[in-house]
mmCIF file of C-alpha atoms in Angstrom:
data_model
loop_
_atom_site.group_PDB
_atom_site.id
_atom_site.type_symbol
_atom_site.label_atom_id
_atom_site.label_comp_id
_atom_site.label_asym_id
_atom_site.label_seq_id
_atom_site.Cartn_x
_atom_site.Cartn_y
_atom_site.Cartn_z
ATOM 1 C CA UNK A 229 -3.241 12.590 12.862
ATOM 2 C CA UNK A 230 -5.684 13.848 15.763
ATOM 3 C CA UNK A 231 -4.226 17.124 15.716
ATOM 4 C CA UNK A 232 -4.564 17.632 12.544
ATOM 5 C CA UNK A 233 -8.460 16.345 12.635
ATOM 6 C CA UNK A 234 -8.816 18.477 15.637
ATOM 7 C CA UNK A 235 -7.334 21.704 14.619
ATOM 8 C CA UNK A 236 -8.689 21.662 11.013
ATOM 9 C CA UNK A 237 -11.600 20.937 12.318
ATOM 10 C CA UNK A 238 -11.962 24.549 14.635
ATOM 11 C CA UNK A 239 -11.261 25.885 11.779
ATOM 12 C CA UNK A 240 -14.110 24.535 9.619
ATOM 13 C CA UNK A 241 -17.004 24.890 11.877
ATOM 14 C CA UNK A 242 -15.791 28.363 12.620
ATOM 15 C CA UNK A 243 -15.666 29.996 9.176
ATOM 16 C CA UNK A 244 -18.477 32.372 10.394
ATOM 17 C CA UNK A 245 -16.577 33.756 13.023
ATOM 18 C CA UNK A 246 -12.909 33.332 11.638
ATOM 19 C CA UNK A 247 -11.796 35.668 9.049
ATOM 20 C CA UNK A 248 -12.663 33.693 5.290
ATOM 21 C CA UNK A 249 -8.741 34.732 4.001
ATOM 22 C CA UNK A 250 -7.242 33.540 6.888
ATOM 23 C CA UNK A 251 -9.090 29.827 6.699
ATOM 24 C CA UNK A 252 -8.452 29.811 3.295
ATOM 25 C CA UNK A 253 -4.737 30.205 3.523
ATOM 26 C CA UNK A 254 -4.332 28.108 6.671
ATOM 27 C CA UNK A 255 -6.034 25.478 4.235
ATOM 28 C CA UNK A 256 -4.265 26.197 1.024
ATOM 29 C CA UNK A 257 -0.738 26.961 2.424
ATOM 30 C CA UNK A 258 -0.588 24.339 5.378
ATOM 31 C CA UNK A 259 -2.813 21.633 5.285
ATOM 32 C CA UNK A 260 -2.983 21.272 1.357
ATOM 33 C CA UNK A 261 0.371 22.521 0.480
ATOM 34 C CA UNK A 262 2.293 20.514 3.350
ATOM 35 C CA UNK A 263 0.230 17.057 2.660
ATOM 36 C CA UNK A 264 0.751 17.271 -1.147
ATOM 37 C CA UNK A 265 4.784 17.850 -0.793
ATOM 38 C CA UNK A 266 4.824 14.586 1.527
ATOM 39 C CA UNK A 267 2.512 12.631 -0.808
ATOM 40 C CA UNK A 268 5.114 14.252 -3.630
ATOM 41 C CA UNK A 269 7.807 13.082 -2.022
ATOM 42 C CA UNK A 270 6.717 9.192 -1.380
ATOM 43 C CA UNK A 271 5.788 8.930 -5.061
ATOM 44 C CA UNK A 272 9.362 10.219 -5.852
ATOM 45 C CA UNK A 273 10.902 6.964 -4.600
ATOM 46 C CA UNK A 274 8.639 4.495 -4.877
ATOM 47 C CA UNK A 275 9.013 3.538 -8.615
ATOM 48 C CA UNK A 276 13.141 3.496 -8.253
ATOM 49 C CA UNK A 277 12.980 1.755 -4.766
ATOM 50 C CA UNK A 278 10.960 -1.144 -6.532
ATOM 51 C CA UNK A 279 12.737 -1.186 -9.133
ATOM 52 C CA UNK A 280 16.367 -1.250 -7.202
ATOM 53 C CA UNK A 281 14.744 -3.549 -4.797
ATOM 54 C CA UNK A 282 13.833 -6.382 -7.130
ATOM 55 C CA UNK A 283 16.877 -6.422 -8.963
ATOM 56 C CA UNK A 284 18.978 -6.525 -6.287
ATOM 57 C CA UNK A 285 17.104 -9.351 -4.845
ATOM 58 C CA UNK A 286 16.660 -11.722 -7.839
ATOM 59 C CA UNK A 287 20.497 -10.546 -9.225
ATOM 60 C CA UNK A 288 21.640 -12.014 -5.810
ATOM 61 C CA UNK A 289 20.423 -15.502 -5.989
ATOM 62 C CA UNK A 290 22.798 -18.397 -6.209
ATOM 63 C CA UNK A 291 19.822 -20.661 -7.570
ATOM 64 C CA UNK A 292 17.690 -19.904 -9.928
ATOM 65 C CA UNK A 293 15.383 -22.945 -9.574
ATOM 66 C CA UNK A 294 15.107 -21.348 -6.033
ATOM 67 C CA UNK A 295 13.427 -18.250 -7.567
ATOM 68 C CA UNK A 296 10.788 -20.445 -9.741
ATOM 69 C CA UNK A 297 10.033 -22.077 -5.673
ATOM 70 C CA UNK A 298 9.843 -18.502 -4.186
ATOM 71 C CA UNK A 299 7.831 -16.500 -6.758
ATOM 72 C CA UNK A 300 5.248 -19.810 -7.154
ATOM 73 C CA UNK A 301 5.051 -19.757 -3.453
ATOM 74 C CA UNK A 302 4.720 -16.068 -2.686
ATOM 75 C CA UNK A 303 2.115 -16.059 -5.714
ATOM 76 C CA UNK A 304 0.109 -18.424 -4.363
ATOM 77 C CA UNK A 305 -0.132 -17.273 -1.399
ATOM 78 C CA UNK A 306 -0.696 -13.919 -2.327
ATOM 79 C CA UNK A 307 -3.514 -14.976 -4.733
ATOM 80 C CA UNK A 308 -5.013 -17.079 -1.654
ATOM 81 C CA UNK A 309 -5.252 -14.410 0.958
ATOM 82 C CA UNK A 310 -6.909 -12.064 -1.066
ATOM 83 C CA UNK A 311 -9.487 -14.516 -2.391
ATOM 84 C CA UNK A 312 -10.496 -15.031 1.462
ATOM 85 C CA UNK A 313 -10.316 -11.132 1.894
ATOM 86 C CA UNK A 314 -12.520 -10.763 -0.525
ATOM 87 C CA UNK A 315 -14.927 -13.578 0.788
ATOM 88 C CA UNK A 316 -14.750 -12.682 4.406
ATOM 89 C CA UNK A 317 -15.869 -8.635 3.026
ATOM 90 C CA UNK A 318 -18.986 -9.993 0.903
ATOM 91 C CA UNK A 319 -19.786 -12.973 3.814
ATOM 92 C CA UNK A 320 -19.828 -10.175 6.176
ATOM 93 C CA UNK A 321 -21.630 -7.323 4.486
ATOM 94 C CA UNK A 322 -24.456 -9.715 3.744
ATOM 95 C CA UNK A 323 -24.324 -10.765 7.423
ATOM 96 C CA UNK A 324 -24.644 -7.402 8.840
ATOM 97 C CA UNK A 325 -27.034 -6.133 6.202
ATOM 98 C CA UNK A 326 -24.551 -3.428 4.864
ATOM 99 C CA UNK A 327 -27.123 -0.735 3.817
ATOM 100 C CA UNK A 328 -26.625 2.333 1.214
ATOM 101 C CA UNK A 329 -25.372 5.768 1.826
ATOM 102 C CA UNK A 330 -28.955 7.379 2.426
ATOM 103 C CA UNK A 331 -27.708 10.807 0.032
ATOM 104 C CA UNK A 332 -28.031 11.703 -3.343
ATOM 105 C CA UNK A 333 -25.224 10.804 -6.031
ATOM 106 C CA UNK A 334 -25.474 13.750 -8.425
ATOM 107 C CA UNK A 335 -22.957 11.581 -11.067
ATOM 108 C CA UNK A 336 -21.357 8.677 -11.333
ATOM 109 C CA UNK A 337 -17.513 9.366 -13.153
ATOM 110 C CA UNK A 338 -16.116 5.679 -14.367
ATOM 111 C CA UNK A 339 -12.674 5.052 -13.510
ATOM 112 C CA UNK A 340 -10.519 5.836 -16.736
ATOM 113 C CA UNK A 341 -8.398 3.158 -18.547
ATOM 114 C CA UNK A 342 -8.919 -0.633 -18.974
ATOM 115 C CA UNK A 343 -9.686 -2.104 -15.091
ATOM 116 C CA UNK A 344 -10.835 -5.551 -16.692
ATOM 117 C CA UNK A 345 -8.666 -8.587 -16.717
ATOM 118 C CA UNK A 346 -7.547 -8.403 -20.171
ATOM 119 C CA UNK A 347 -6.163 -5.128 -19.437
ATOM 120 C CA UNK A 348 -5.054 -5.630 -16.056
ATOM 121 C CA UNK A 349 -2.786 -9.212 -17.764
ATOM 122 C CA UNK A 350 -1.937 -6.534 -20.702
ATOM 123 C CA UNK A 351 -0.361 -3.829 -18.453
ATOM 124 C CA UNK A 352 1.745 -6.242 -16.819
ATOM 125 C CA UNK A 353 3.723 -6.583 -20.155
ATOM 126 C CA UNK A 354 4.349 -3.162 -21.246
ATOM 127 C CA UNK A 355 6.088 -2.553 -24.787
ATOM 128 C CA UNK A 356 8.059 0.305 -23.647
ATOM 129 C CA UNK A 357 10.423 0.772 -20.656
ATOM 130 C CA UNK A 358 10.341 3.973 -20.069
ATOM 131 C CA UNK A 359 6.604 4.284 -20.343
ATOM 132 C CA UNK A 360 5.609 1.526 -17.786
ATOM 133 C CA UNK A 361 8.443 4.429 -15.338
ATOM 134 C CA UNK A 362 6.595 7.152 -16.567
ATOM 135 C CA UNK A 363 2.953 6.321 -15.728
ATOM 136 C CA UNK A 364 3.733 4.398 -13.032
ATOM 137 C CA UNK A 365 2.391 1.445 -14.117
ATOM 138 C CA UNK A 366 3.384 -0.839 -10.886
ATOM 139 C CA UNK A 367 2.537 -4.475 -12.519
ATOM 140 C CA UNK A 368 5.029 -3.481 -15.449
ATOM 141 C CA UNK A 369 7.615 -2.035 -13.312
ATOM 142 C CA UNK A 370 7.417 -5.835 -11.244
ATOM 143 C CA UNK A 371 8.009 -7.509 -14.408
ATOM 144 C CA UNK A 372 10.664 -5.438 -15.868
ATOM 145 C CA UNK A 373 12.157 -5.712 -12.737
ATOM 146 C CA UNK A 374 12.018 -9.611 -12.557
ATOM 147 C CA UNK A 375 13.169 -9.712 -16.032
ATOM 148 C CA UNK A 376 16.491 -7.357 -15.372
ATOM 149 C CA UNK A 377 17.348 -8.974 -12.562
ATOM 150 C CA UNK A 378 17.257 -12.724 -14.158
ATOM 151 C CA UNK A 379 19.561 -11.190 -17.212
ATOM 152 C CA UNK A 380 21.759 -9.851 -14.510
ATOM 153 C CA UNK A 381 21.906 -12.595 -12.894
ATOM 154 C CA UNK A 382 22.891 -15.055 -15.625
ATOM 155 C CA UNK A 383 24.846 -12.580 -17.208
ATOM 156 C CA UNK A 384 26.922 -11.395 -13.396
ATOM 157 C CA UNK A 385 30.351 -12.705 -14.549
ATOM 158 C CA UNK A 386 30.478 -11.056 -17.393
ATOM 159 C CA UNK A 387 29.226 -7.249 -16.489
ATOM 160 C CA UNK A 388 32.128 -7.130 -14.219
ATOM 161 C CA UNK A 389 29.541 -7.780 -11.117
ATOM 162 C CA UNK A 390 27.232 -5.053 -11.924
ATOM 163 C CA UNK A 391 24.717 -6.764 -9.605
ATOM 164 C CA UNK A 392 26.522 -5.218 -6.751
ATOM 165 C CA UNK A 393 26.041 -1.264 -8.119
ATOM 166 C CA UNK A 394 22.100 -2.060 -7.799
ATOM 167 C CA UNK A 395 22.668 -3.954 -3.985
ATOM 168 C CA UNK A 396 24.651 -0.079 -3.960
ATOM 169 C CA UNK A 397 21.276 1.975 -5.411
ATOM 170 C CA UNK A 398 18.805 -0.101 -3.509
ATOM 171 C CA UNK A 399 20.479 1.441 -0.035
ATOM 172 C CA UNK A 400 20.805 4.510 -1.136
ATOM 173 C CA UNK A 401 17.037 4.869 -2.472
ATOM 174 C CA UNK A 402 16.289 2.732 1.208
ATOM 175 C CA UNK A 403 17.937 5.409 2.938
ATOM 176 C CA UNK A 404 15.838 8.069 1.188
ATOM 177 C CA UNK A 405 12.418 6.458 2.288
ATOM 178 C CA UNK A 406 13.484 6.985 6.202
ATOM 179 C CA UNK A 407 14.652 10.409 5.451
ATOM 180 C CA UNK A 408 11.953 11.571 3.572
ATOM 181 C CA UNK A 409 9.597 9.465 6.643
ATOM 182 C CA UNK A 410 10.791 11.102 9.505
ATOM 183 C CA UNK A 411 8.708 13.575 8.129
ATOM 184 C CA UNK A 412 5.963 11.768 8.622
ATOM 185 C CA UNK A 413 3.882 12.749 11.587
ATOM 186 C CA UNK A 414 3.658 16.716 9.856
ATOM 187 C CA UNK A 415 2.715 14.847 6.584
ATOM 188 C CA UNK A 416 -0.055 12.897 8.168
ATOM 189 C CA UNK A 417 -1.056 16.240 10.182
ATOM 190 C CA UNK A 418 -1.734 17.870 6.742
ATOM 191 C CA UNK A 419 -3.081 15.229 4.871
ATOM 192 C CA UNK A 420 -5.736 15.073 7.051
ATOM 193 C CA UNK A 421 -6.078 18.169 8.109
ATOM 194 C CA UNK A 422 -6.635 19.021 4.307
ATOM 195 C CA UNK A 423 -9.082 16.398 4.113
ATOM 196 C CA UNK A 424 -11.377 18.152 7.174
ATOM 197 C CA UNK A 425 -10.915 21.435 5.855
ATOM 198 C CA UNK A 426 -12.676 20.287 2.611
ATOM 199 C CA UNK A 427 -15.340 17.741 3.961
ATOM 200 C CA UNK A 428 -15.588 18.483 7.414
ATOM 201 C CA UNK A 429 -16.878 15.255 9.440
ATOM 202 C CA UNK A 430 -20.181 15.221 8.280
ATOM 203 C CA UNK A 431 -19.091 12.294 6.045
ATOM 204 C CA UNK A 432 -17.429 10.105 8.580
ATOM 205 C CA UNK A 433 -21.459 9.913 10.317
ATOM 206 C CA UNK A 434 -23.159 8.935 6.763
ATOM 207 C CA UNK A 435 -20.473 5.941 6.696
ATOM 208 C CA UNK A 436 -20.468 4.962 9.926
ATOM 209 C CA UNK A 437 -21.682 1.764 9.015
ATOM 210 C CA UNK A 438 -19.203 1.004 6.593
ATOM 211 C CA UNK A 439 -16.248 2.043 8.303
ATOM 212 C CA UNK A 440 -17.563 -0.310 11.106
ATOM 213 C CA UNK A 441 -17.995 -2.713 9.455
ATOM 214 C CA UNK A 442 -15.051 -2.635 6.995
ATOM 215 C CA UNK A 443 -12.818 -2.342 10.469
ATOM 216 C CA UNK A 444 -14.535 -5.234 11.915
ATOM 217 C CA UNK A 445 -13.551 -7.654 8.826
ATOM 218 C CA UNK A 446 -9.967 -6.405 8.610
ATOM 219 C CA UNK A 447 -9.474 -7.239 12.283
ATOM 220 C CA UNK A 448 -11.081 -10.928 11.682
ATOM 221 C CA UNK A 449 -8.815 -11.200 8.436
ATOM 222 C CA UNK A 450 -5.753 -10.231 10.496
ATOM 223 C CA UNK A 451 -6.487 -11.875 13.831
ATOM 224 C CA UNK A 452 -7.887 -14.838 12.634
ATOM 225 C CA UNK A 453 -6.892 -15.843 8.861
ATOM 226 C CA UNK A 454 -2.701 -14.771 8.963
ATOM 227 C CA UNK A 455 -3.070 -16.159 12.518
ATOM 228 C CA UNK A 456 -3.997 -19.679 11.030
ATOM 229 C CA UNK A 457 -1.274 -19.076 8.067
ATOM 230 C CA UNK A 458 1.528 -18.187 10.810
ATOM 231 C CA UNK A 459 0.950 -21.373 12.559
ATOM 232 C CA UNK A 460 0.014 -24.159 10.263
ATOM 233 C CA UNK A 461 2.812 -22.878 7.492
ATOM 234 C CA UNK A 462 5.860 -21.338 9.048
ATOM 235 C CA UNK A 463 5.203 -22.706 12.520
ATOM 236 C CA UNK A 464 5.501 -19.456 14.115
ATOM 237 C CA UNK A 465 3.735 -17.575 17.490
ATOM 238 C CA UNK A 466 1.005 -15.528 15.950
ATOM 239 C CA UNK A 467 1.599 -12.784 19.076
ATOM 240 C CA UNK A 468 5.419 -13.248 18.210
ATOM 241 C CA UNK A 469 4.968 -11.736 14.726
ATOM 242 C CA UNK A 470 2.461 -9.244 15.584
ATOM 243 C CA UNK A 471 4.698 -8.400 18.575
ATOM 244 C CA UNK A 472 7.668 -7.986 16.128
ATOM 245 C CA UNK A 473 5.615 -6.268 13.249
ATOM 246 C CA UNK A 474 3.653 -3.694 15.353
ATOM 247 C CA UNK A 475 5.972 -1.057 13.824
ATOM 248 C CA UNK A 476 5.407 -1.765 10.217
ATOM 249 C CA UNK A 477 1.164 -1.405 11.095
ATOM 250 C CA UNK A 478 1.925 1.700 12.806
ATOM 251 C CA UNK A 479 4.334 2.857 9.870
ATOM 252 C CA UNK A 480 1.528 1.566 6.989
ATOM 253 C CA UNK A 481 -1.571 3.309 9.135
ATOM 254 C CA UNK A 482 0.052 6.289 9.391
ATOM 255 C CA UNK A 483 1.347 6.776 5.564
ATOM 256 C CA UNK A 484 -1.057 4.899 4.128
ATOM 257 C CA UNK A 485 1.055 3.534 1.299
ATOM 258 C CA UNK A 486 2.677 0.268 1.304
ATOM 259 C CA UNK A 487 5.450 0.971 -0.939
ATOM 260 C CA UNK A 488 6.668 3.657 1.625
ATOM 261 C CA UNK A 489 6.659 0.902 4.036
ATOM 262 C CA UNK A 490 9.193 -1.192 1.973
ATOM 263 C CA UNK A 491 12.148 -0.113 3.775
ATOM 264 C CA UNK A 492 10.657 -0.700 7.629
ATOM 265 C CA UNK A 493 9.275 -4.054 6.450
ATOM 266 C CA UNK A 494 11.743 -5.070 4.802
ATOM 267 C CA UNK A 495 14.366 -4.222 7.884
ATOM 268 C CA UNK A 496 11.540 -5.923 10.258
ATOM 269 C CA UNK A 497 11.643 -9.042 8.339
ATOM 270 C CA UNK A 498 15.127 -9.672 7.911
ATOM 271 C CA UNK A 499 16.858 -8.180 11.224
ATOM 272 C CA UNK A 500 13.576 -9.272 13.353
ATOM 273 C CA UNK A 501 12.376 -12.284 12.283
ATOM 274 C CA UNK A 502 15.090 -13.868 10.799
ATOM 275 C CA UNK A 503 14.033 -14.201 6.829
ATOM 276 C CA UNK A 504 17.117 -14.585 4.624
ATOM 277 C CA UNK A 505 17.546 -11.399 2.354
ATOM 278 C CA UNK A 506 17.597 -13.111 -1.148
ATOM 279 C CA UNK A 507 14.031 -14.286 0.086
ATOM 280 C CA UNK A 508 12.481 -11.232 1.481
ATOM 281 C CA UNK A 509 14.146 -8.630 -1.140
ATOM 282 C CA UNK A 510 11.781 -10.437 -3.828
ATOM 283 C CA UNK A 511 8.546 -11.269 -1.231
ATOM 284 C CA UNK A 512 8.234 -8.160 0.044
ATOM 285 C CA UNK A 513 8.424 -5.458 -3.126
ATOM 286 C CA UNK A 514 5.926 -7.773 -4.784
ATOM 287 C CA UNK A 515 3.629 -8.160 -1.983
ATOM 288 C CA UNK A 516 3.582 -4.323 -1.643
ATOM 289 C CA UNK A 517 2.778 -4.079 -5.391
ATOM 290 C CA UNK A 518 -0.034 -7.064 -5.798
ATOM 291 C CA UNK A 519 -1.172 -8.461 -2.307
ATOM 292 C CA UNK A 520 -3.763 -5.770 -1.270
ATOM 293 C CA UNK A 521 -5.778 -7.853 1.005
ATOM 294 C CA UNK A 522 -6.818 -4.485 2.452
ATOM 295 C CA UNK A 523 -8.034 -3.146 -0.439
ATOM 296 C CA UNK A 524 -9.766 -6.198 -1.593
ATOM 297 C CA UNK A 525 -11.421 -5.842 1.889
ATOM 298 C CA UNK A 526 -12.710 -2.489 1.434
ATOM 299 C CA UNK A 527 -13.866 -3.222 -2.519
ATOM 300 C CA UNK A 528 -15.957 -6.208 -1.741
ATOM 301 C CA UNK A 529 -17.745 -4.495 0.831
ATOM 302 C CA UNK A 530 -17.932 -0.876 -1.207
ATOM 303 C CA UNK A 531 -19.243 -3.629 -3.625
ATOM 304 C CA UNK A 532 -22.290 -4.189 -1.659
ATOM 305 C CA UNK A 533 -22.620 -0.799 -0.235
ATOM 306 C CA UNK A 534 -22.810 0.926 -3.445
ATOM 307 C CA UNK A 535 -25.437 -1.437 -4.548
ATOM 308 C CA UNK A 536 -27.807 -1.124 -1.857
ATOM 309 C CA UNK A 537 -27.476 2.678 -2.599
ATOM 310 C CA UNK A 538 -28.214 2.318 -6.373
ATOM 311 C CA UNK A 539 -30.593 -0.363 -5.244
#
């Protein structure tokens, strides 16, 4: 990632003296071309490896009751965390007097499609299959997911234990993910390497404040509010799971995508800290799809920050 930062960046602040076809093809046919494959590449799996995932999981339970406990639980908790994310961003940014990117906006573009809640609730029930696939709608896929692997489930004895050719996909498509990742340090090279090329750094010193601060309230929401979780729920060392998770941050910082992470996390959990598999092959697909504590994070205080901007 710092090579890419640092290379891409010689070559942005020395377009006068570098010939203008040869920084545009370093730019178009490495950095761009070369991040956009990887990022081509993670998207590839990531609807099939949820999907596969899921049903696996939920066609593998013994108990079904057990599945009502674990989804109400994981829920919950899900829902819980990211209301204190998004608490802890606004508490914060009102603490430290967030203040306004001091530029001009030229436009303001408004996200397409429905964000509100109605259609948020509405694209978790899609009417067509193949559709939710197709435009990777993510809450749909969960759903559809959840609701083939029940059938399957109930249904196990009598599809001549076809539960066992998705425990068969869901490796394969695992399998794929670490392939396609040990690609990952050129990926990251290029993607930001692309991003210098086209913005140069210029924009990392207008939002210095924000990234400060938005790094400041992740750390507190990691350190302080899983930390409290860890112990007063499941008992457990909060340096033992960090210790034991390090490589899933490391693997999530550097891709930036959570569903890419699946496979690490989901090998972490189960070999390293001792979660039973029907449990974590449900937990963790879902909590890649819906728990974005992270992203909460970085809305509430983009919340604020825009604001003050707009005034």
């Amino acid at each position: 990632m710092a090579a890419g930062i640092l290379i891409a960046s010689t070559f942005y602040y020395s377009q006068g003296f570098i010939n203008e076809d040869i920084s545009v093809g370093v730019e178009k046919y490495i950095f761009n071309l070369g991040g956009q494959i990887f990022k081509n590449l993670l998207m590839l799996v990531v609807v099939p490896l949820v999907f596969f995932s899921l049903v696996s999981g939920i066609s593998s339970l013994s108990n079904m009751v057990k599945l009502g406990s674990i989804a109400t639980k994981t829920i919950g908790l899900y829902l819980f965390t990211t209301a204190i994310a998004v608490s802890l961003a606004l508490f914060f940014g009102w603490a430290f007097n967030l203040s306004g990117f001091e530029g001009t906006v030229d436009s303001y573009v408004p996200p397409s499609g429905d964000s509100s809640l109605y259609g948020t609730v509405l694209r978790i029930f899609p009417n067509n299959i193949f559709g939710a696939f197709i435009e990777n709608n993510m809450l749909g896929i969960v759903f559809i997911s959840i609701l083939f692997g029940l059938a399957l489930n109930l249904t196990d004895d009598l599809t001549n234990g076809l539960s066992k050719t998705f425990e068969r996909f869901n490796i394969v498509f695992l399998k794929i993910v670490l392939l396609i990742m040990t690609f990952a340090p050129i990926g990251v090279f290029c993607l930001m390497g692309s991003y210098v090329m086209a913005k140069g750094l210029n924009i990392f010193g207008d939002l210095a404040q924000y990234v400060l601060i938005l790094i400041f309230v992740l750390a507190f929401h990691l350190i302080f509010t899983y930390s409290l979780i860890l112990k007063s729920f499941a008992n457990l060392s909060p340096l033992i799971f960090y210790r034991k998770m390090k490589n899933v941050a490391l693997f999530a910082f550097s891709t930036s995508s959570s569903a890419a992470t699946i496979p690490v996390t989901l090998k972490t959990v189960t070999d390293d800290l001792g979660v039973k598999k029907d449990v974590s092959s449900f937990v963790v697909p879902v909590g890649a799809t819906i728990n974005m504590d992270g992203t909460a994070i970085m809305q509430g205080l983009a919340t604020m920050f825009i604001a003050s901007t707009v005034g």
